[in-house]
Amino acid sequence: MKVFSTHFVLKGKSSYKDLAPVFPDILKMFLEEIDQMPEEEEILQMFIELNMIDLERDRKPEGYNRKGKIRLVFPTDAKEFYIKTYSKSTDMSKIADNISTMLTAAGIKFEVRQNDRTDFD
């Protein structure tokens, strides 16, 4: 199955810890855009908190890798995260643009790559 992805590769001295201030907004926007925003605020806060613990300790967080049309993934082998879909008809450009805008506003140095690693599941 072909995977389509947009990668946000952290550059220079940027690290996971730098994502902490902007991550809650990224996750909320992401869940709204893919129509998977939890109905209960406590569940949303749990998703945020689980990721924030790792980000604040400069470790790879979980992301949001549940079944859905788009996933938010933090790979184990690189300081990056990506959004991916298995459907060519799913348009990720709005989400990717929003994430880029949020990262830039937070002063995080990053590079965007499209379909950088299409060999992963």
Short mmCIF file of N, CA, C and O in Angstrom, two decimals:
data_model
loop_
_atom_site.label_atom_id
_atom_site.label_comp_id
_atom_site.label_asym_id
_atom_site.label_seq_id
_atom_site.Cartn_x
_atom_site.Cartn_y
_atom_site.Cartn_z
N MET A 1 0.85 -1.18 0.00
CA MET A 1 0.00 0.00 0.00
C MET A 1 0.90 1.24 0.00
O MET A 1 1.79 1.37 0.81
N LYS A 2 0.67 2.14 -0.91
CA LYS A 2 1.46 3.36 -1.04
C LYS A 2 1.11 4.33 0.09
O LYS A 2 -0.04 4.49 0.46
N VAL A 3 2.13 4.99 0.62
CA VAL A 3 1.96 5.96 1.69
C VAL A 3 2.31 7.33 1.14
O VAL A 3 3.29 7.50 0.43
N PHE A 4 1.50 8.31 1.46
CA PHE A 4 1.75 9.69 1.08
C PHE A 4 2.00 10.46 2.37
O PHE A 4 1.23 10.33 3.32
N SER A 5 3.07 11.27 2.39
CA SER A 5 3.44 11.90 3.64
C SER A 5 4.04 13.29 3.44
O SER A 5 4.57 13.60 2.38
N THR A 6 3.94 14.10 4.49
CA THR A 6 4.61 15.38 4.57
C THR A 6 5.41 15.36 5.87
O THR A 6 4.84 15.17 6.94
N HIS A 7 6.74 15.53 5.74
CA HIS A 7 7.65 15.44 6.88
C HIS A 7 8.10 16.83 7.31
O HIS A 7 8.39 17.68 6.47
N PHE A 8 8.20 17.00 8.62
CA PHE A 8 8.72 18.23 9.21
C PHE A 8 10.00 17.84 9.94
O PHE A 8 9.96 17.31 11.05
N VAL A 9 11.13 18.06 9.27
CA VAL A 9 12.43 17.64 9.78
C VAL A 9 13.03 18.79 10.58
O VAL A 9 13.24 19.88 10.03
N LEU A 10 13.31 18.55 11.85
CA LEU A 10 13.90 19.57 12.71
C LEU A 10 15.35 19.80 12.28
O LEU A 10 16.10 18.85 12.06
N LYS A 11 15.73 21.06 12.14
CA LYS A 11 17.07 21.39 11.64
C LYS A 11 17.88 22.12 12.71
O LYS A 11 17.32 22.71 13.62
N GLY A 12 19.20 22.09 12.51
CA GLY A 12 20.10 22.80 13.39
C GLY A 12 19.96 22.32 14.82
O GLY A 12 19.93 21.12 15.09
N LYS A 13 19.84 23.25 15.73
CA LYS A 13 19.74 22.91 17.15
C LYS A 13 18.30 22.69 17.60
O LYS A 13 18.04 22.47 18.79
N SER A 14 17.36 22.75 16.68
CA SER A 14 15.95 22.50 17.04
C SER A 14 15.81 21.07 17.54
O SER A 14 16.42 20.15 17.01
N SER A 15 14.99 20.90 18.57
CA SER A 15 14.79 19.57 19.14
C SER A 15 13.33 19.40 19.55
O SER A 15 12.54 20.32 19.45
N TYR A 16 13.02 18.21 20.03
CA TYR A 16 11.65 17.93 20.45
C TYR A 16 11.17 18.94 21.49
O TYR A 16 10.02 19.35 21.48
N LYS A 17 12.06 19.32 22.39
CA LYS A 17 11.69 20.25 23.46
C LYS A 17 11.15 21.57 22.89
O LYS A 17 10.27 22.19 23.47
N ASP A 18 11.68 21.99 21.74
CA ASP A 18 11.22 23.23 21.11
C ASP A 18 9.77 23.15 20.64
O ASP A 18 9.11 24.17 20.46
N LEU A 19 9.28 21.93 20.43
CA LEU A 19 7.90 21.75 19.97
C LEU A 19 6.88 21.91 21.10
O LEU A 19 5.70 22.13 20.84
N ALA A 20 7.34 21.79 22.34
CA ALA A 20 6.42 21.80 23.49
C ALA A 20 5.47 23.00 23.51
O ALA A 20 4.26 22.81 23.69
N PRO A 21 5.93 24.24 23.29
CA PRO A 21 5.00 25.37 23.38
C PRO A 21 3.90 25.35 22.31
O PRO A 21 2.81 25.85 22.53
N VAL A 22 4.19 24.78 21.15
CA VAL A 22 3.24 24.84 20.04
C VAL A 22 2.50 23.51 19.81
O VAL A 22 1.48 23.48 19.13
N PHE A 23 2.97 22.44 20.43
CA PHE A 23 2.37 21.13 20.17
C PHE A 23 0.88 21.05 20.50
O PHE A 23 0.11 20.48 19.71
N PRO A 24 0.41 21.56 21.64
CA PRO A 24 -1.03 21.46 21.90
C PRO A 24 -1.88 22.08 20.78
O PRO A 24 -2.90 21.51 20.39
N ASP A 25 -1.44 23.21 20.24
CA ASP A 25 -2.19 23.84 19.15
C ASP A 25 -2.12 23.02 17.88
O ASP A 25 -3.10 22.91 17.14
N ILE A 26 -0.95 22.42 17.61
CA ILE A 26 -0.81 21.56 16.42
C ILE A 26 -1.74 20.38 16.54
O ILE A 26 -2.47 20.04 15.60
N LEU A 27 -1.74 19.72 17.70
CA LEU A 27 -2.57 18.53 17.88
C LEU A 27 -4.06 18.87 17.78
O LEU A 27 -4.82 18.17 17.11
N LYS A 28 -4.48 19.97 18.40
CA LYS A 28 -5.89 20.37 18.33
C LYS A 28 -6.30 20.65 16.89
O LYS A 28 -7.36 20.19 16.43
N MET A 29 -5.48 21.41 16.17
CA MET A 29 -5.80 21.72 14.76
C MET A 29 -5.86 20.43 13.95
O MET A 29 -6.77 20.22 13.16
N PHE A 30 -4.89 19.55 14.16
CA PHE A 30 -4.83 18.28 13.45
C PHE A 30 -6.09 17.46 13.67
O PHE A 30 -6.72 16.99 12.72
N LEU A 31 -6.49 17.30 14.93
CA LEU A 31 -7.68 16.50 15.25
C LEU A 31 -8.95 17.13 14.68
O LEU A 31 -9.84 16.41 14.22
N GLU A 32 -9.03 18.45 14.69
CA GLU A 32 -10.20 19.11 14.10
C GLU A 32 -10.24 18.88 12.59
O GLU A 32 -11.29 18.57 12.04
N GLU A 33 -9.10 19.01 11.93
CA GLU A 33 -9.05 18.86 10.48
C GLU A 33 -9.37 17.44 10.02
O GLU A 33 -9.94 17.25 8.96
N ILE A 34 -8.97 16.43 10.80
CA ILE A 34 -9.26 15.05 10.40
C ILE A 34 -10.56 14.54 11.01
O ILE A 34 -10.90 13.37 10.87
N ASP A 35 -11.28 15.45 11.66
CA ASP A 35 -12.58 15.15 12.24
C ASP A 35 -12.51 14.02 13.27
O ASP A 35 -13.35 13.12 13.29
N GLN A 36 -11.46 14.08 14.14
CA GLN A 36 -11.34 13.10 15.21
C GLN A 36 -11.15 13.77 16.57
O GLN A 36 -10.58 13.19 17.49
N MET A 37 -11.65 14.99 16.69
CA MET A 37 -11.57 15.69 17.97
C MET A 37 -12.43 14.93 18.97
O MET A 37 -13.61 14.68 18.71
N PRO A 38 -11.84 14.52 20.10
CA PRO A 38 -12.63 13.79 21.10
C PRO A 38 -13.78 14.66 21.63
O PRO A 38 -13.63 15.87 21.78
N GLU A 39 -14.90 14.02 21.90
CA GLU A 39 -16.05 14.75 22.42
C GLU A 39 -15.80 15.23 23.84
O GLU A 39 -16.29 16.27 24.24
N GLU A 40 -15.02 14.47 24.59
CA GLU A 40 -14.76 14.82 25.98
C GLU A 40 -13.42 15.54 26.10
O GLU A 40 -12.40 15.07 25.59
N GLU A 41 -13.42 16.68 26.76
CA GLU A 41 -12.21 17.49 26.95
C GLU A 41 -11.11 16.70 27.68
O GLU A 41 -9.93 16.87 27.39
N GLU A 42 -11.50 15.81 28.59
CA GLU A 42 -10.53 15.04 29.35
C GLU A 42 -9.69 14.14 28.44
O GLU A 42 -8.50 13.94 28.66
N ILE A 43 -10.32 13.58 27.42
CA ILE A 43 -9.59 12.71 26.48
C ILE A 43 -8.59 13.53 25.67
O ILE A 43 -7.44 13.12 25.49
N LEU A 44 -9.01 14.69 25.20
CA LEU A 44 -8.09 15.58 24.48
C LEU A 44 -6.91 15.95 25.37
O LEU A 44 -5.75 15.88 24.94
N GLN A 45 -7.18 16.32 26.61
CA GLN A 45 -6.11 16.69 27.53
C GLN A 45 -5.17 15.52 27.79
O GLN A 45 -3.96 15.71 27.95
N MET A 46 -5.70 14.30 27.81
CA MET A 46 -4.86 13.13 28.00
C MET A 46 -3.90 12.97 26.82
O MET A 46 -2.71 12.75 27.00
N PHE A 47 -4.41 13.11 25.58
CA PHE A 47 -3.55 13.03 24.39
C PHE A 47 -2.46 14.09 24.45
O PHE A 47 -1.29 13.82 24.17
N ILE A 48 -2.83 15.29 24.82
CA ILE A 48 -1.86 16.39 24.90
C ILE A 48 -0.83 16.09 25.98
O ILE A 48 0.39 16.19 25.74
N GLU A 49 -1.28 15.72 27.15
CA GLU A 49 -0.37 15.50 28.28
C GLU A 49 0.61 14.36 28.03
O GLU A 49 1.79 14.47 28.36
N LEU A 50 0.13 13.27 27.43
CA LEU A 50 1.03 12.15 27.13
C LEU A 50 2.18 12.58 26.23
O LEU A 50 3.32 12.16 26.41
N ASN A 51 1.88 13.41 25.26
CA ASN A 51 2.91 13.90 24.35
C ASN A 51 3.79 14.96 25.01
O ASN A 51 5.00 14.99 24.80
N MET A 52 3.19 15.83 25.81
CA MET A 52 3.93 16.93 26.42
C MET A 52 4.98 16.42 27.41
O MET A 52 6.06 17.01 27.51
N ILE A 53 4.69 15.37 28.12
CA ILE A 53 5.67 14.82 29.07
C ILE A 53 6.96 14.49 28.33
O ILE A 53 8.06 14.85 28.78
N ASP A 54 6.84 13.82 27.20
CA ASP A 54 8.03 13.46 26.42
C ASP A 54 8.68 14.69 25.80
O ASP A 54 9.91 14.83 25.83
N LEU A 55 7.89 15.58 25.21
CA LEU A 55 8.46 16.76 24.58
C LEU A 55 9.25 17.60 25.57
O LEU A 55 10.36 18.06 25.26
N GLU A 56 8.70 17.82 26.74
CA GLU A 56 9.38 18.63 27.74
C GLU A 56 10.68 17.99 28.23
O GLU A 56 11.59 18.67 28.68
N ARG A 57 10.78 16.67 28.09
CA ARG A 57 12.01 15.95 28.46
C ARG A 57 12.89 15.72 27.23
O ARG A 57 13.85 14.94 27.29
N ASP A 58 12.54 16.38 26.12
CA ASP A 58 13.29 16.29 24.86
C ASP A 58 13.38 14.87 24.33
O ASP A 58 14.40 14.43 23.82
N ARG A 59 12.26 14.14 24.47
CA ARG A 59 12.18 12.77 23.96
C ARG A 59 11.12 12.69 22.88
O ARG A 59 10.20 13.50 22.82
N LYS A 60 11.20 11.65 22.06
CA LYS A 60 10.22 11.41 21.01
C LYS A 60 8.86 11.14 21.65
O LYS A 60 8.73 10.25 22.46
N PRO A 61 7.85 11.93 21.27
CA PRO A 61 6.50 11.68 21.80
C PRO A 61 5.74 10.64 20.98
O PRO A 61 6.22 10.19 19.94
N GLU A 62 4.56 10.31 21.45
CA GLU A 62 3.72 9.31 20.77
C GLU A 62 3.13 9.85 19.47
O GLU A 62 3.00 9.12 18.50
N GLY A 63 2.72 11.10 19.44
CA GLY A 63 2.01 11.63 18.28
C GLY A 63 0.55 11.22 18.33
O GLY A 63 -0.03 11.02 19.39
N TYR A 64 -0.05 11.04 17.17
CA TYR A 64 -1.42 10.56 17.08
C TYR A 64 -1.47 9.55 15.95
O TYR A 64 -1.61 9.89 14.78
N ASN A 65 -1.27 8.28 16.31
CA ASN A 65 -1.11 7.22 15.31
C ASN A 65 -2.28 6.24 15.34
O ASN A 65 -2.11 5.06 15.13
N ARG A 66 -3.47 6.76 15.62
CA ARG A 66 -4.65 5.92 15.65
C ARG A 66 -5.27 5.83 14.26
O ARG A 66 -5.00 6.66 13.41
N LYS A 67 -6.10 4.83 14.08
CA LYS A 67 -6.74 4.67 12.78
C LYS A 67 -7.49 5.93 12.40
O LYS A 67 -8.21 6.50 13.20
N GLY A 68 -7.30 6.35 11.18
CA GLY A 68 -7.95 7.53 10.67
C GLY A 68 -7.40 7.83 9.29
O GLY A 68 -6.47 7.18 8.82
N LYS A 69 -7.97 8.83 8.65
CA LYS A 69 -7.54 9.13 7.29
C LYS A 69 -6.14 9.73 7.23
O LYS A 69 -5.45 9.60 6.23
N ILE A 70 -5.71 10.36 8.32
CA ILE A 70 -4.36 10.92 8.40
C ILE A 70 -3.82 10.65 9.80
O ILE A 70 -4.56 10.69 10.78
N ARG A 71 -2.53 10.37 9.88
CA ARG A 71 -1.88 10.11 11.18
C ARG A 71 -0.75 11.11 11.38
O ARG A 71 -0.14 11.58 10.43
N LEU A 72 -0.45 11.40 12.64
CA LEU A 72 0.65 12.28 13.04
C LEU A 72 1.67 11.40 13.74
O LEU A 72 1.40 10.89 14.83
N VAL A 73 2.84 11.21 13.10
CA VAL A 73 3.79 10.21 13.55
C VAL A 73 5.15 10.84 13.87
O VAL A 73 5.64 11.69 13.12
N PHE A 74 5.76 10.38 14.96
CA PHE A 74 7.13 10.75 15.32
C PHE A 74 7.97 9.48 15.17
O PHE A 74 7.84 8.56 15.99
N PRO A 75 8.81 9.37 14.14
CA PRO A 75 9.60 8.16 13.96
C PRO A 75 10.70 8.05 15.02
O PRO A 75 11.10 9.05 15.62
N THR A 76 11.20 6.85 15.23
CA THR A 76 12.21 6.62 16.25
C THR A 76 13.62 6.96 15.78
O THR A 76 14.51 7.15 16.59
N ASP A 77 13.82 7.05 14.48
CA ASP A 77 15.19 7.17 13.97
C ASP A 77 15.59 8.56 13.49
O ASP A 77 16.65 8.72 12.90
N ALA A 78 14.76 9.58 13.71
CA ALA A 78 15.10 10.92 13.22
C ALA A 78 14.37 11.97 14.05
O ALA A 78 13.29 11.72 14.56
N LYS A 79 14.95 13.16 14.15
CA LYS A 79 14.29 14.28 14.83
C LYS A 79 13.36 14.93 13.82
O LYS A 79 13.71 15.90 13.14
N GLU A 80 12.21 14.36 13.68
CA GLU A 80 11.20 14.84 12.75
C GLU A 80 9.85 14.31 13.18
O GLU A 80 9.75 13.47 14.07
N PHE A 81 8.82 14.82 12.55
CA PHE A 81 7.50 14.21 12.64
C PHE A 81 6.86 14.37 11.28
O PHE A 81 7.30 15.16 10.46
N TYR A 82 5.85 13.57 11.02
CA TYR A 82 5.20 13.65 9.72
C TYR A 82 3.72 13.33 9.84
O TYR A 82 3.28 12.71 10.81
N ILE A 83 3.00 13.81 8.84
CA ILE A 83 1.61 13.42 8.70
C ILE A 83 1.56 12.49 7.50
O ILE A 83 2.30 12.68 6.53
N LYS A 84 0.75 11.44 7.59
CA LYS A 84 0.70 10.49 6.49
C LYS A 84 -0.71 10.01 6.27
O LYS A 84 -1.55 10.01 7.17
N THR A 85 -0.94 9.59 5.04
CA THR A 85 -2.21 9.00 4.65
C THR A 85 -1.93 7.87 3.68
O THR A 85 -0.87 7.82 3.06
N TYR A 86 -2.85 6.98 3.55
CA TYR A 86 -2.73 5.88 2.61
C TYR A 86 -3.58 6.12 1.36
O TYR A 86 -3.64 5.29 0.49
N SER A 87 -4.22 7.26 1.30
CA SER A 87 -5.14 7.55 0.20
C SER A 87 -4.67 8.78 -0.58
O SER A 87 -4.52 9.86 -0.02
N LYS A 88 -4.44 8.59 -1.86
CA LYS A 88 -4.00 9.70 -2.71
C LYS A 88 -5.07 10.79 -2.79
O LYS A 88 -4.77 11.95 -3.04
N SER A 89 -6.31 10.44 -2.54
CA SER A 89 -7.40 11.42 -2.63
C SER A 89 -7.52 12.29 -1.38
O SER A 89 -8.27 13.25 -1.37
N THR A 90 -6.79 11.95 -0.31
CA THR A 90 -6.83 12.75 0.91
C THR A 90 -5.87 13.92 0.78
O THR A 90 -4.68 13.73 0.60
N ASP A 91 -6.40 15.13 0.86
CA ASP A 91 -5.58 16.34 0.72
C ASP A 91 -5.04 16.75 2.08
O ASP A 91 -5.79 17.11 2.97
N MET A 92 -3.73 16.67 2.22
CA MET A 92 -3.08 17.03 3.49
C MET A 92 -2.50 18.44 3.45
O MET A 92 -1.92 18.89 4.42
N SER A 93 -2.65 19.14 2.33
CA SER A 93 -1.97 20.42 2.16
C SER A 93 -2.39 21.47 3.20
O SER A 93 -1.53 22.21 3.71
N LYS A 94 -3.66 21.54 3.55
CA LYS A 94 -4.10 22.53 4.54
C LYS A 94 -3.47 22.24 5.90
O LYS A 94 -2.99 23.16 6.57
N ILE A 95 -3.46 20.98 6.31
CA ILE A 95 -2.86 20.61 7.59
C ILE A 95 -1.37 20.91 7.56
O ILE A 95 -0.83 21.49 8.50
N ALA A 96 -0.70 20.53 6.48
CA ALA A 96 0.75 20.77 6.37
C ALA A 96 1.06 22.26 6.41
O ALA A 96 2.00 22.69 7.08
N ASP A 97 0.27 23.05 5.70
CA ASP A 97 0.48 24.51 5.71
C ASP A 97 0.26 25.09 7.11
O ASP A 97 1.03 25.94 7.55
N ASN A 98 -0.78 24.63 7.80
CA ASN A 98 -1.04 25.11 9.16
C ASN A 98 0.09 24.75 10.11
O ASN A 98 0.51 25.57 10.94
N ILE A 99 0.59 23.52 10.01
CA ILE A 99 1.70 23.10 10.87
C ILE A 99 2.93 23.95 10.56
O ILE A 99 3.60 24.42 11.49
N SER A 100 3.23 24.16 9.29
CA SER A 100 4.39 24.98 8.91
C SER A 100 4.27 26.38 9.49
O SER A 100 5.26 26.93 10.02
N THR A 101 3.09 26.96 9.40
CA THR A 101 2.86 28.31 9.94
C THR A 101 3.09 28.33 11.45
O THR A 101 3.73 29.25 11.98
N MET A 102 2.58 27.33 12.16
CA MET A 102 2.74 27.27 13.61
C MET A 102 4.20 27.09 14.01
O MET A 102 4.67 27.73 14.95
N LEU A 103 4.92 26.23 13.31
CA LEU A 103 6.33 26.01 13.62
C LEU A 103 7.15 27.27 13.35
O LEU A 103 8.01 27.63 14.16
N THR A 104 6.88 27.93 12.24
CA THR A 104 7.59 29.16 11.90
C THR A 104 7.33 30.24 12.95
O THR A 104 8.26 30.91 13.41
N ALA A 105 6.07 30.39 13.35
CA ALA A 105 5.71 31.40 14.36
C ALA A 105 6.40 31.11 15.70
O ALA A 105 6.73 32.03 16.44
N ALA A 106 6.66 29.83 15.99
CA ALA A 106 7.32 29.45 17.23
C ALA A 106 8.84 29.55 17.13
O ALA A 106 9.54 29.29 18.10
N GLY A 107 9.34 29.91 15.95
CA GLY A 107 10.78 30.07 15.76
C GLY A 107 11.54 28.76 15.64
O GLY A 107 12.76 28.72 15.84
N ILE A 108 10.85 27.70 15.28
CA ILE A 108 11.48 26.39 15.15
C ILE A 108 12.05 26.26 13.74
O ILE A 108 11.37 26.52 12.76
N LYS A 109 13.30 25.84 13.67
CA LYS A 109 13.95 25.63 12.37
C LYS A 109 13.61 24.23 11.88
O LYS A 109 13.83 23.25 12.59
N PHE A 110 13.08 24.16 10.67
CA PHE A 110 12.65 22.88 10.13
C PHE A 110 12.68 22.92 8.61
O PHE A 110 12.77 23.98 8.00
N GLU A 111 12.61 21.75 8.03
CA GLU A 111 12.54 21.59 6.58
C GLU A 111 11.35 20.70 6.28
O GLU A 111 11.09 19.73 7.01
N VAL A 112 10.61 21.00 5.23
CA VAL A 112 9.47 20.18 4.82
C VAL A 112 9.89 19.29 3.66
O VAL A 112 10.51 19.77 2.70
N ARG A 113 9.55 18.02 3.75
CA ARG A 113 9.81 17.07 2.67
C ARG A 113 8.52 16.32 2.36
O ARG A 113 7.81 15.92 3.27
N GLN A 114 8.27 16.12 1.10
CA GLN A 114 7.09 15.37 0.67
C GLN A 114 7.48 13.94 0.36
O GLN A 114 8.49 13.69 -0.31
N ASN A 115 6.68 12.99 0.81
CA ASN A 115 6.87 11.57 0.51
C ASN A 115 8.34 11.16 0.65
O ASN A 115 8.89 10.47 -0.20
N ASP A 116 8.96 11.60 1.74
CA ASP A 116 10.37 11.38 1.96
C ASP A 116 10.73 9.92 2.14
O ASP A 116 11.75 9.46 1.67
N ARG A 117 9.89 9.20 2.86
CA ARG A 117 10.15 7.79 3.12
C ARG A 117 8.87 7.01 2.83
O ARG A 117 7.99 6.93 3.65
N THR A 118 8.79 6.44 1.67
CA THR A 118 7.56 5.76 1.30
C THR A 118 7.64 4.26 1.54
O THR A 118 6.77 3.52 1.15
N ASP A 119 8.70 3.81 2.23
CA ASP A 119 8.87 2.39 2.49
C ASP A 119 8.36 1.95 3.86
O ASP A 119 8.44 0.81 4.22
N PHE A 120 7.82 2.90 4.64
CA PHE A 120 7.36 2.57 5.98
C PHE A 120 5.87 2.27 5.99
O PHE A 120 5.17 2.53 5.05
N ASP A 121 5.41 1.65 7.09
CA ASP A 121 3.97 1.32 7.21
C ASP A 121 3.25 2.37 7.98
O ASP A 121 3.70 2.90 8.91
#
